[in-house]
Tab-separated table of C-alpha atoms in Angstrom:
chain	number	residue	atom	x	y	z
J	265	MET	CA	0.076	-0.001	-0.087
J	266	ASN	CA	2.889	2.394	0.801
J	267	ALA	CA	4.788	1.502	-2.328
J	268	PHE	CA	1.376	2.435	-4.274
J	269	ILE	CA	1.081	5.523	-2.737
J	270	GLY	CA	4.793	6.666	-3.229
J	271	ARG	CA	4.472	5.760	-7.282
J	272	LEU	CA	1.220	7.825	-7.606
J	273	GLY	CA	2.970	11.079	-5.942
J	274	LEU	CA	5.981	10.643	-8.225
J	275	LEU	CA	3.594	10.406	-11.196
J	276	LEU	CA	1.713	13.409	-9.927
J	277	ALA	CA	4.948	15.612	-9.494
J	278	THR	CA	6.358	14.697	-12.837
J	279	LEU	CA	2.907	15.729	-14.384
J	280	LEU	CA	3.263	19.157	-12.362
J	281	ILE	CA	6.799	19.740	-13.663
J	282	ALA	CA	5.651	19.056	-17.379
J	283	ALA	CA	2.693	21.279	-17.200
J	284	ALA	CA	5.040	24.206	-15.686
J	285	SER	CA	7.695	23.619	-18.725
J	286	PRO	CA	8.078	26.112	-21.669
J	287	GLY	CA	7.457	23.449	-24.258
J	288	CYS	CA	3.941	22.843	-22.792
J	289	SER	CA	2.695	26.181	-22.027
J	290	ARG	CA	-0.072	27.286	-24.921
J	291	ASN	CA	1.545	31.141	-25.008
J	292	ASP	CA	4.349	29.980	-26.920
J	293	GLY	CA	3.269	31.928	-29.822
J	294	PRO	CA	4.621	35.156	-30.753
J	295	PRO	CA	3.565	38.497	-28.434
J	296	ALA	CA	0.512	40.058	-29.276
J	297	GLU	CA	0.872	43.100	-31.694
J	298	PRO	CA	-0.518	46.504	-30.569
J	299	PRO	CA	-4.014	47.367	-31.574
J	300	ILE	CA	-4.561	49.460	-34.986
J	301	ARG	CA	-6.283	52.892	-33.714
J	302	PRO	CA	-9.121	53.680	-36.054
J	303	VAL	CA	-9.302	57.863	-36.553
J	304	LYS	CA	-10.433	60.151	-38.719
J	305	SER	CA	-8.494	62.422	-40.790
J	306	MET	CA	-8.120	65.078	-43.328
J	307	ILE	CA	-5.726	66.525	-46.079
J	308	VAL	CA	-4.453	69.825	-45.194
J	309	LYS	CA	-5.710	72.392	-47.862
J	310	PRO	CA	-5.325	76.168	-47.658
J	311	PRO	CA	-8.790	78.103	-47.613
J	312	GLU	CA	-10.089	78.409	-51.118
J	313	LEU	CA	-9.813	81.944	-51.972
J	314	ALA	CA	-10.376	83.725	-55.594
J	315	GLY	CA	-10.764	87.214	-56.716
J	316	GLU	CA	-13.490	89.593	-55.489
J	317	ARG	CA	-16.549	88.334	-53.811
J	318	LYS	CA	-19.673	90.298	-53.627
J	319	PHE	CA	-22.197	89.933	-50.599
J	320	PRO	CA	-25.717	92.035	-50.142
J	321	GLY	CA	-25.225	94.578	-47.249
J	322	ARG	CA	-27.515	96.406	-45.537
J	323	VAL	CA	-27.169	100.003	-44.399
J	324	ASP	CA	-27.560	100.989	-40.904
J	325	ALA	CA	-26.924	104.084	-38.948
J	326	GLU	CA	-23.348	104.429	-36.659
J	327	LYS	CA	-25.028	106.416	-33.895
J	328	LYS	CA	-28.732	106.553	-33.164
J	329	ALA	CA	-31.024	106.113	-30.150
J	330	GLU	CA	-34.842	105.826	-28.849
J	331	LEU	CA	-35.482	108.600	-26.956
J	332	ALA	CA	-37.706	108.445	-24.142
J	333	PHE	CA	-39.113	110.844	-20.982
J	334	ARG	CA	-38.170	109.824	-17.822
J	335	VAL	CA	-41.460	110.748	-15.897
J	336	PRO	CA	-45.162	110.027	-16.994
J	337	GLY	CA	-47.361	112.734	-18.378
J	338	THR	CA	-49.249	114.306	-21.581
J	339	VAL	CA	-47.595	115.682	-24.668
J	340	GLN	CA	-48.065	119.840	-24.454
J	341	GLU	CA	-45.742	120.373	-27.482
J	342	ILE	CA	-43.614	119.087	-30.256
J	343	LEU	CA	-41.534	120.914	-31.742
J	344	VAL	CA	-40.110	118.577	-34.449
J	345	LYS	CA	-41.278	116.238	-37.289
J	346	GLU	CA	-39.289	112.791	-39.046
J	347	GLY	CA	-36.654	114.337	-41.287
J	348	ASP	CA	-35.783	117.280	-39.242
J	349	PRO	CA	-32.029	117.829	-38.318
J	350	VAL	CA	-31.530	118.684	-34.760
J	351	THR	CA	-28.480	119.641	-32.585
J	352	GLN	CA	-27.492	118.412	-29.115
J	353	ASP	CA	-29.674	119.433	-26.230
J	354	GLN	CA	-31.958	121.014	-28.739
J	355	VAL	CA	-36.010	120.952	-27.122
J	356	LEU	CA	-37.747	118.036	-28.977
J	357	ILE	CA	-40.730	117.436	-26.983
J	358	ARG	CA	-42.698	119.098	-23.959
J	359	LEU	CA	-44.862	117.788	-21.261
J	360	ASP	CA	-47.356	119.290	-19.487
J	361	PRO	CA	-45.421	120.705	-16.188
J	362	THR	CA	-48.420	121.742	-14.125
J	363	ASP	CA	-48.116	118.682	-11.743
J	364	TYR	CA	-44.402	118.560	-11.451
J	365	GLU	CA	-44.545	122.217	-10.723
J	366	ILE	CA	-46.687	121.599	-7.815
J	367	ALA	CA	-45.176	118.968	-6.512
J	368	MET	CA	-41.627	121.250	-6.605
J	369	ARG	CA	-43.457	123.875	-4.845
J	370	ASP	CA	-44.747	121.627	-2.069
J	371	ALA	CA	-41.064	120.081	-1.952
J	372	LYS	CA	-39.641	123.525	-1.674
J	373	ALA	CA	-41.995	124.548	1.493
J	374	THR	CA	-41.266	121.251	3.281
J	375	PHE	CA	-37.833	121.957	2.840
J	376	GLU	CA	-37.783	125.517	4.042
J	377	ARG	CA	-39.575	124.369	7.150
J	378	THR	CA	-37.444	121.464	8.193
J	379	GLN	CA	-33.866	123.637	7.319
J	380	ASN	CA	-35.426	126.519	10.083
J	381	ASP	CA	-36.456	123.442	12.271
J	382	PHE	CA	-32.956	121.948	12.254
J	383	GLN	CA	-31.247	125.511	12.476
J	384	ARG	CA	-33.151	126.023	15.849
J	385	ALA	CA	-32.659	122.633	17.014
J	386	GLN	CA	-28.806	123.164	16.406
J	387	GLU	CA	-28.983	125.932	18.918
J	388	LEU	CA	-31.014	124.326	21.613
J	389	VAL	CA	-28.655	121.092	21.519
J	390	ASP	CA	-25.761	123.366	21.917
J	391	LYS	CA	-27.562	124.659	25.074
J	392	GLY	CA	-28.600	121.452	26.166
J	393	PHE	CA	-32.321	122.654	25.910
J	394	ILE	CA	-33.001	119.428	23.748
J	395	SER	CA	-31.832	115.943	23.710
J	396	ARG	CA	-29.242	114.614	20.888
J	397	SER	CA	-31.796	112.187	19.717
J	398	ASP	CA	-34.630	114.918	19.023
J	399	PHE	CA	-31.431	116.921	17.292
J	400	ASP	CA	-30.975	113.766	15.254
J	401	THR	CA	-34.413	113.478	14.161
J	402	LYS	CA	-35.034	117.307	12.963
J	403	GLU	CA	-31.625	116.914	11.012
J	404	ALA	CA	-32.816	113.702	9.087
J	405	GLU	CA	-36.066	115.379	8.305
J	406	PHE	CA	-34.327	118.437	6.954
J	407	LYS	CA	-31.986	115.849	5.060
J	408	ASN	CA	-34.941	114.053	3.550
J	409	ALA	CA	-36.645	117.403	2.729
J	410	ARG	CA	-33.841	118.455	0.681
J	411	ALA	CA	-33.291	115.655	-1.152
J	412	ALA	CA	-37.189	115.425	-1.716
J	413	LEU	CA	-36.739	118.783	-3.236
J	414	GLU	CA	-33.811	117.869	-5.827
J	415	ARG	CA	-35.802	115.039	-6.744
J	416	ALA	CA	-38.882	117.369	-7.663
J	417	GLU	CA	-36.723	119.616	-9.254
J	418	GLN	CA	-35.418	116.710	-11.520
J	419	ASP	CA	-38.555	115.924	-12.414
J	420	LEU	CA	-39.518	119.228	-13.886
J	421	LYS	CA	-36.239	119.341	-15.861
J	422	TYR	CA	-37.423	115.855	-17.418
J	423	THR	CA	-40.740	117.217	-18.614
J	424	THR	CA	-38.805	118.599	-21.432
J	425	LEU	CA	-37.045	115.938	-24.271
J	426	ARG	CA	-33.828	117.247	-25.420
J	427	ALA	CA	-31.522	115.604	-28.535
J	428	SER	CA	-28.994	113.380	-26.957
J	429	PHE	CA	-26.306	114.423	-30.173
J	430	ASP	CA	-26.480	116.155	-33.642
J	431	GLY	CA	-28.564	114.183	-36.021
J	432	THR	CA	-31.789	113.710	-37.770
J	433	ILE	CA	-35.478	112.587	-36.468
J	434	SER	CA	-35.960	109.420	-37.988
J	435	LYS	CA	-39.371	108.371	-36.242
J	436	ARG	CA	-42.140	109.943	-34.147
J	437	TYR	CA	-44.087	107.895	-32.202
J	438	VAL	CA	-46.458	110.104	-30.504
J	439	GLU	CA	-49.243	112.989	-30.953
J	440	PRO	CA	-49.951	116.322	-29.066
J	441	PHE	CA	-51.991	115.701	-25.994
J	442	GLU	CA	-51.482	111.614	-25.880
J	443	GLU	CA	-50.724	110.405	-22.723
J	444	VAL	CA	-46.983	108.651	-22.565
J	445	GLN	CA	-45.410	106.650	-19.512
J	446	ALA	CA	-41.890	106.813	-18.425
J	447	LYS	CA	-39.565	104.942	-20.628
J	448	GLN	CA	-42.151	104.877	-23.378
J	449	GLU	CA	-40.226	105.459	-27.018
J	450	VAL	CA	-41.589	108.561	-28.207
J	451	LEU	CA	-38.679	109.664	-31.101
J	452	ALA	CA	-36.331	107.914	-32.985
J	453	MET	CA	-32.843	109.980	-33.758
J	454	GLN	CA	-29.712	109.049	-35.494
J	455	ASP	CA	-26.498	110.542	-37.021
J	456	ASN	CA	-26.698	109.760	-40.782
J	457	ASN	CA	-22.860	111.508	-41.387
J	458	THR	CA	-21.614	107.860	-40.534
J	459	LEU	CA	-22.936	104.917	-41.434
J	460	GLN	CA	-22.769	101.411	-40.837
J	461	VAL	CA	-22.857	98.475	-43.406
J	462	LYS	CA	-23.384	95.173	-42.179
J	463	VAL	CA	-22.887	91.776	-44.223
J	464	ASP	CA	-22.981	87.934	-43.336
J	465	VAL	CA	-19.670	86.379	-44.538
J	466	PRO	CA	-18.526	82.991	-44.563
J	467	GLU	CA	-15.495	81.858	-42.278
J	468	SER	CA	-13.271	81.646	-45.467
J	469	ILE	CA	-13.426	85.307	-45.552
J	470	LEU	CA	-13.662	85.831	-41.814
J	471	ILE	CA	-10.289	84.413	-41.340
J	472	GLY	CA	-8.530	87.812	-43.217
J	473	ILE	CA	-10.711	90.130	-40.680
J	474	ARG	CA	-8.553	91.320	-37.645
J	475	PRO	CA	-9.709	94.283	-36.041
J	476	SER	CA	-7.235	94.353	-33.051
J	477	ASP	CA	-4.314	92.490	-33.850
J	478	LYS	CA	-0.983	94.024	-32.602
J	479	ASP	CA	1.508	92.751	-35.062
J	480	ARG	CA	-0.490	93.793	-37.515
J	481	PRO	CA	-0.922	97.862	-38.362
J	482	ASP	CA	-3.479	97.333	-41.116
J	483	PRO	CA	-6.791	95.650	-39.531
J	484	ASP	CA	-8.347	95.454	-42.906
J	485	ARG	CA	-5.946	92.865	-44.435
J	486	ILE	CA	-9.133	92.366	-47.522
J	487	PRO	CA	-9.613	95.557	-49.180
J	488	THR	CA	-13.805	95.576	-48.995
J	489	TRP	CA	-15.966	98.621	-50.206
J	490	ALA	CA	-19.948	99.372	-50.767
J	491	SER	CA	-21.900	100.250	-53.865
J	492	PHE	CA	-25.300	101.062	-54.515
J	493	ASP	CA	-27.946	100.585	-57.241
J	494	GLY	CA	-28.382	103.639	-58.921
J	495	GLN	CA	-24.879	105.003	-58.551
J	496	SER	CA	-22.646	102.777	-61.419
J	497	GLY	CA	-19.081	103.151	-60.963
J	498	LYS	CA	-18.836	104.742	-57.458
J	499	THR	CA	-17.750	102.975	-54.633
J	500	PHE	CA	-16.911	103.750	-50.887
J	501	ALA	CA	-14.259	102.171	-48.889
J	502	LEU	CA	-15.303	100.467	-45.772
J	503	ARG	CA	-13.397	100.053	-42.520
J	504	MET	CA	-14.245	97.100	-40.419
J	505	ARG	CA	-15.918	97.666	-36.814
J	506	GLU	CA	-16.449	94.920	-35.352
J	507	VAL	CA	-17.121	91.121	-35.979
J	508	SER	CA	-19.772	88.526	-34.632
J	509	THR	CA	-18.043	85.755	-32.758
J	510	ARG	CA	-21.193	83.744	-33.009
J	511	ALA	CA	-22.475	81.987	-36.563
J	512	ASP	CA	-25.964	82.117	-37.852
J	513	PRO	CA	-27.095	78.605	-37.068
J	514	ALA	CA	-28.827	78.425	-40.425
J	515	THR	CA	-26.655	79.965	-42.759
J	516	GLN	CA	-23.074	79.185	-40.574
J	517	THR	CA	-22.238	82.989	-41.670
J	518	PHE	CA	-20.354	85.536	-39.370
J	519	GLU	CA	-22.076	89.290	-39.061
J	520	VAL	CA	-19.365	91.714	-40.158
J	521	THR	CA	-19.923	95.570	-39.371
J	522	TYR	CA	-18.216	98.292	-41.724
J	523	THR	CA	-18.172	102.040	-41.375
J	524	MET	CA	-18.259	104.386	-44.196
J	525	GLN	CA	-18.698	107.830	-44.386
J	526	ALA	CA	-21.921	109.392	-46.001
J	527	PRO	CA	-21.656	110.165	-49.737
J	528	GLU	CA	-22.004	114.033	-50.304
J	529	ASP	CA	-23.466	113.994	-53.991
J	530	PHE	CA	-26.432	111.458	-52.767
J	531	ILE	CA	-28.541	110.250	-50.028
J	532	VAL	CA	-27.899	106.785	-48.036
J	533	PHE	CA	-30.342	106.175	-45.424
J	534	PRO	CA	-30.498	103.665	-42.890
J	535	GLY	CA	-32.300	100.553	-44.267
J	536	MET	CA	-31.181	100.953	-47.749
J	537	THR	CA	-29.522	97.903	-49.050
J	538	ALA	CA	-25.519	98.012	-50.657
J	539	THR	CA	-23.593	95.590	-52.522
J	540	VAL	CA	-20.244	95.077	-50.539
J	541	THR	CA	-17.424	93.534	-52.715
J	542	ALA	CA	-14.076	91.951	-51.061
J	543	ASP	CA	-10.761	91.663	-52.835
J	544	LEU	CA	-9.484	88.326	-51.891
J	545	GLY	CA	-6.528	88.210	-54.161
J	546	LYS	CA	-5.262	90.670	-51.671
J	547	LEU	CA	-5.335	88.224	-48.759
J	548	GLU	CA	-3.861	85.458	-51.244
J	549	GLU	CA	-0.729	87.889	-52.108
J	550	ALA	CA	-0.362	88.572	-48.470
J	551	GLU	CA	-0.443	84.851	-46.687
J	552	THR	CA	-2.106	81.546	-46.746
J	553	LEU	CA	-3.717	80.449	-43.721
J	554	ILE	CA	-4.684	76.819	-42.830
J	555	VAL	CA	-7.798	76.027	-40.665
J	556	LEU	CA	-8.310	73.114	-38.887
J	557	PRO	CA	-10.980	71.923	-36.849
J	558	ALA	CA	-9.585	72.811	-32.970
J	559	SER	CA	-10.379	68.970	-32.079
J	560	ALA	CA	-6.816	68.153	-34.429
J	561	VAL	CA	-4.743	70.322	-32.352
J	562	THR	CA	-3.503	69.283	-28.776
J	563	ALA	CA	-0.623	70.410	-26.553
J	564	ASP	CA	1.895	68.684	-24.720
J	565	GLU	CA	2.897	68.809	-21.592
J	566	ASN	CA	4.658	72.004	-22.127
J	567	LEU	CA	1.249	73.585	-23.162
J	568	LYS	CA	2.854	73.394	-27.044
J	569	PRO	CA	0.368	72.765	-29.486
J	570	PHE	CA	1.061	70.262	-32.115
J	571	VAL	CA	-0.979	67.991	-34.609
J	572	TRP	CA	-0.495	64.117	-35.512
J	573	ALA	CA	0.388	63.766	-39.016
J	574	ILE	CA	-0.270	60.654	-41.056
J	575	ASP	CA	2.647	59.033	-42.551
J	576	GLU	CA	1.608	57.190	-45.719
J	577	PRO	CA	1.707	54.320	-46.762
J	578	ALA	CA	3.023	53.189	-43.372
J	579	MET	CA	-0.266	54.377	-41.696
J	580	THR	CA	1.621	55.428	-38.744
J	581	VAL	CA	1.349	58.741	-36.976
J	582	ARG	CA	4.134	61.485	-35.900
J	583	LYS	CA	3.945	64.422	-33.859
J	584	VAL	CA	4.235	67.824	-35.718
J	585	PRO	CA	4.430	71.196	-33.780
J	586	VAL	CA	2.331	73.617	-35.119
J	587	GLU	CA	1.703	77.509	-34.505
J	588	VAL	CA	-1.936	78.482	-33.885
J	589	GLY	CA	-3.823	81.423	-34.654
J	590	ARG	CA	-7.020	82.694	-33.690
J	591	LEU	CA	-9.653	80.552	-32.550
J	592	SER	CA	-13.362	80.843	-34.787
J	593	GLY	CA	-15.756	78.841	-33.624
J	594	SER	CA	-14.618	75.158	-33.595
J	595	SER	CA	-11.904	75.872	-35.849
J	596	LEU	CA	-8.275	76.937	-35.328
J	597	GLU	CA	-5.778	78.777	-37.731
J	598	ILE	CA	-2.760	77.153	-38.383
J	599	GLU	CA	0.078	79.810	-39.341
J	600	GLY	CA	3.264	77.704	-39.254
J	601	GLY	CA	4.343	73.771	-39.033
J	602	LEU	CA	2.199	72.302	-41.372
J	603	GLU	CA	2.233	72.004	-45.326
J	604	ALA	CA	-0.752	71.697	-47.891
J	605	GLY	CA	-1.095	68.146	-48.641
J	606	GLU	CA	-0.143	66.186	-45.333
J	607	ARG	CA	-2.731	63.813	-44.067
J	608	VAL	CA	-3.701	65.087	-40.032
J	609	VAL	CA	-6.058	63.361	-37.807
J	610	VAL	CA	-8.630	65.355	-36.972
J	611	ALA	CA	-10.545	62.874	-34.136
J	612	GLY	CA	-8.945	60.617	-31.854
J	613	VAL	CA	-6.082	62.422	-30.819
J	614	GLY	CA	-6.077	61.975	-27.384
J	615	TYR	CA	-5.216	58.135	-27.480
J	616	LEU	CA	-2.349	57.930	-30.156
J	617	ALA	CA	1.320	57.926	-29.523
J	618	GLU	CA	4.249	58.384	-31.501
J	619	GLY	CA	4.937	55.827	-34.404
J	620	MET	CA	1.251	54.237	-33.601
J	621	GLN	CA	-0.214	52.686	-36.402
J	622	VAL	CA	-3.705	53.980	-37.658
J	623	ARG	CA	-6.468	53.029	-39.824
J	624	LEU	CA	-8.366	55.366	-41.534
J	625	LEU	CA	-12.269	55.510	-41.241
J	626	PRO	CA	-14.158	55.920	-44.324
J	627	GLN	CA	-15.014	59.479	-45.330
J	628	ARG	CA	-15.196	62.103	-48.178
J	629	GLU	CA	-11.928	62.692	-47.292
J	630	GLU	CA	-10.384	64.634	-50.351
J	631	ALA	CA	-13.391	67.547	-49.844
J	632	GLU	CA	-12.521	70.177	-47.781
J	633	PRO	CA	-14.309	69.863	-44.589
J	634	ARG	CA	-16.682	72.440	-42.980
J	635	ARG	CA	-14.425	74.378	-40.874
J	636	ASP	CA	-17.292	75.674	-38.681
J	637	GLU	CA	-17.900	72.309	-37.282
J	638	ALA	CA	-15.529	69.712	-35.709
J	639	PRO	CA	-15.842	66.182	-36.560
J	640	ASN	CA	-17.636	64.172	-33.791
J	641	PRO	CA	-15.423	61.910	-32.002
J	642	ALA	CA	-18.477	59.839	-31.208
J	643	ASP	CA	-18.350	58.310	-34.707
J	644	ILE	CA	-15.164	56.745	-33.874
J	645	PRO	CA	-16.279	53.054	-33.058
J	646	GLY	CA	-14.811	51.209	-30.462
J	647	VAL	CA	-13.826	54.922	-28.820
J	648	SER	CA	-15.071	56.281	-26.068
J	649	ASP	CA	-17.569	59.554	-26.259
J	650	GLY	CA	-14.999	61.853	-24.473
J	651	ILE	CA	-11.776	61.185	-27.021
J	652	ASP	CA	-11.601	64.625	-27.904
J	653	THR	CA	-13.016	66.818	-25.392
J	654	SER	CA	-9.823	67.344	-23.777
J	655	SER	CA	-8.170	68.112	-27.098
J	656	SER	CA	-10.313	70.774	-27.838
J	657	ASP	CA	-9.414	72.326	-24.452
J	658	ALA	CA	-5.538	71.760	-24.796
J	659	ALA	CA	-5.766	73.602	-28.212
J	660	ARG	CA	-7.553	76.612	-26.725
J	661	ARG	CA	-5.075	76.586	-23.577
J	662	ALA	CA	-2.244	75.882	-26.385
J	663	GLY	CA	-3.761	79.028	-28.187
J	664	ALA	CA	-3.596	81.245	-24.984
J	665	ALA	CA	0.237	80.110	-24.400
J	666	GLU	CA	1.349	81.292	-27.657
J	667	SER	CA	-0.569	84.478	-27.291
């Protein structure tokens, strides 16, 4: 019996040694290759600009105001009509001042009475005939009465409406003897000497407009001018004033406001239309900008921006440092580091490493993508929804560090 147990133990020990030896292992094959990362990409292209582009524009007044009374009342006298030129502080409309004159006289009488009481209280408190608390009461009454008188005098002044600046009456909303409320608009006026021209432009032209860049002395890198129907051959230079930073959700365009001096030989009124012409050839001569989705740009540990370029046909990625410009919506200007024709990753950048092999997701890559819309990381199979939220934030931080 003991001999049988000994032989059984020897057999089990032999089997265990054999199972542990490398020759019997099931993992004796070559090591597993790293997975190929699916990414979205695009071929770098400069903005497609060519010659002159024309856009419909809307004329508006550079300076305009809706005028209203600060107090309610009855319109007593209207001294202007629509189209009249006016000067600053000129009287335009008067309200019936009767009630406000009565209120002012009443406030004045109260003020004089409390002033006398306060002066007597000063003499009495110095002699110890009244307490300090009684004196404080008289002083408070006097101050309240003085404030009420000042308010009544101001309200009486508010019954007269005056022009805020030199300009023209563009609209009248009330008639004589009409009751009006405080802050109710009664007149509109505007200055027609300097006009605004507003136009909706696509992002490809917006990149050539910089209102206040210190490194560019000319804020209008795209020469722009306006023309009007019925005035053949006449053009008027426009000066950029401001740019909306929010795109119209329907047209994906941005509103740009220009200014121009009013023509001397014909009349241009706010509300009229103009044709705005932009000479894009001048921008092409000056520089060629590349625009990428913000999701394509990330930053290293030193906040230096870079993109992942794809080396074909090896289909591996390499880090390319870039110089970033303005962030417009979800797009970034690339001012250096990339050349036209390179293929870069636009979604999936947060999960890449130097030399990693990638696989391109099917898409229309040869067409220039919409620069107002970054690719959706959720479209990448096998990648979490949050793949590129950090890359866009990193791009913004990198842009801030560059500036």
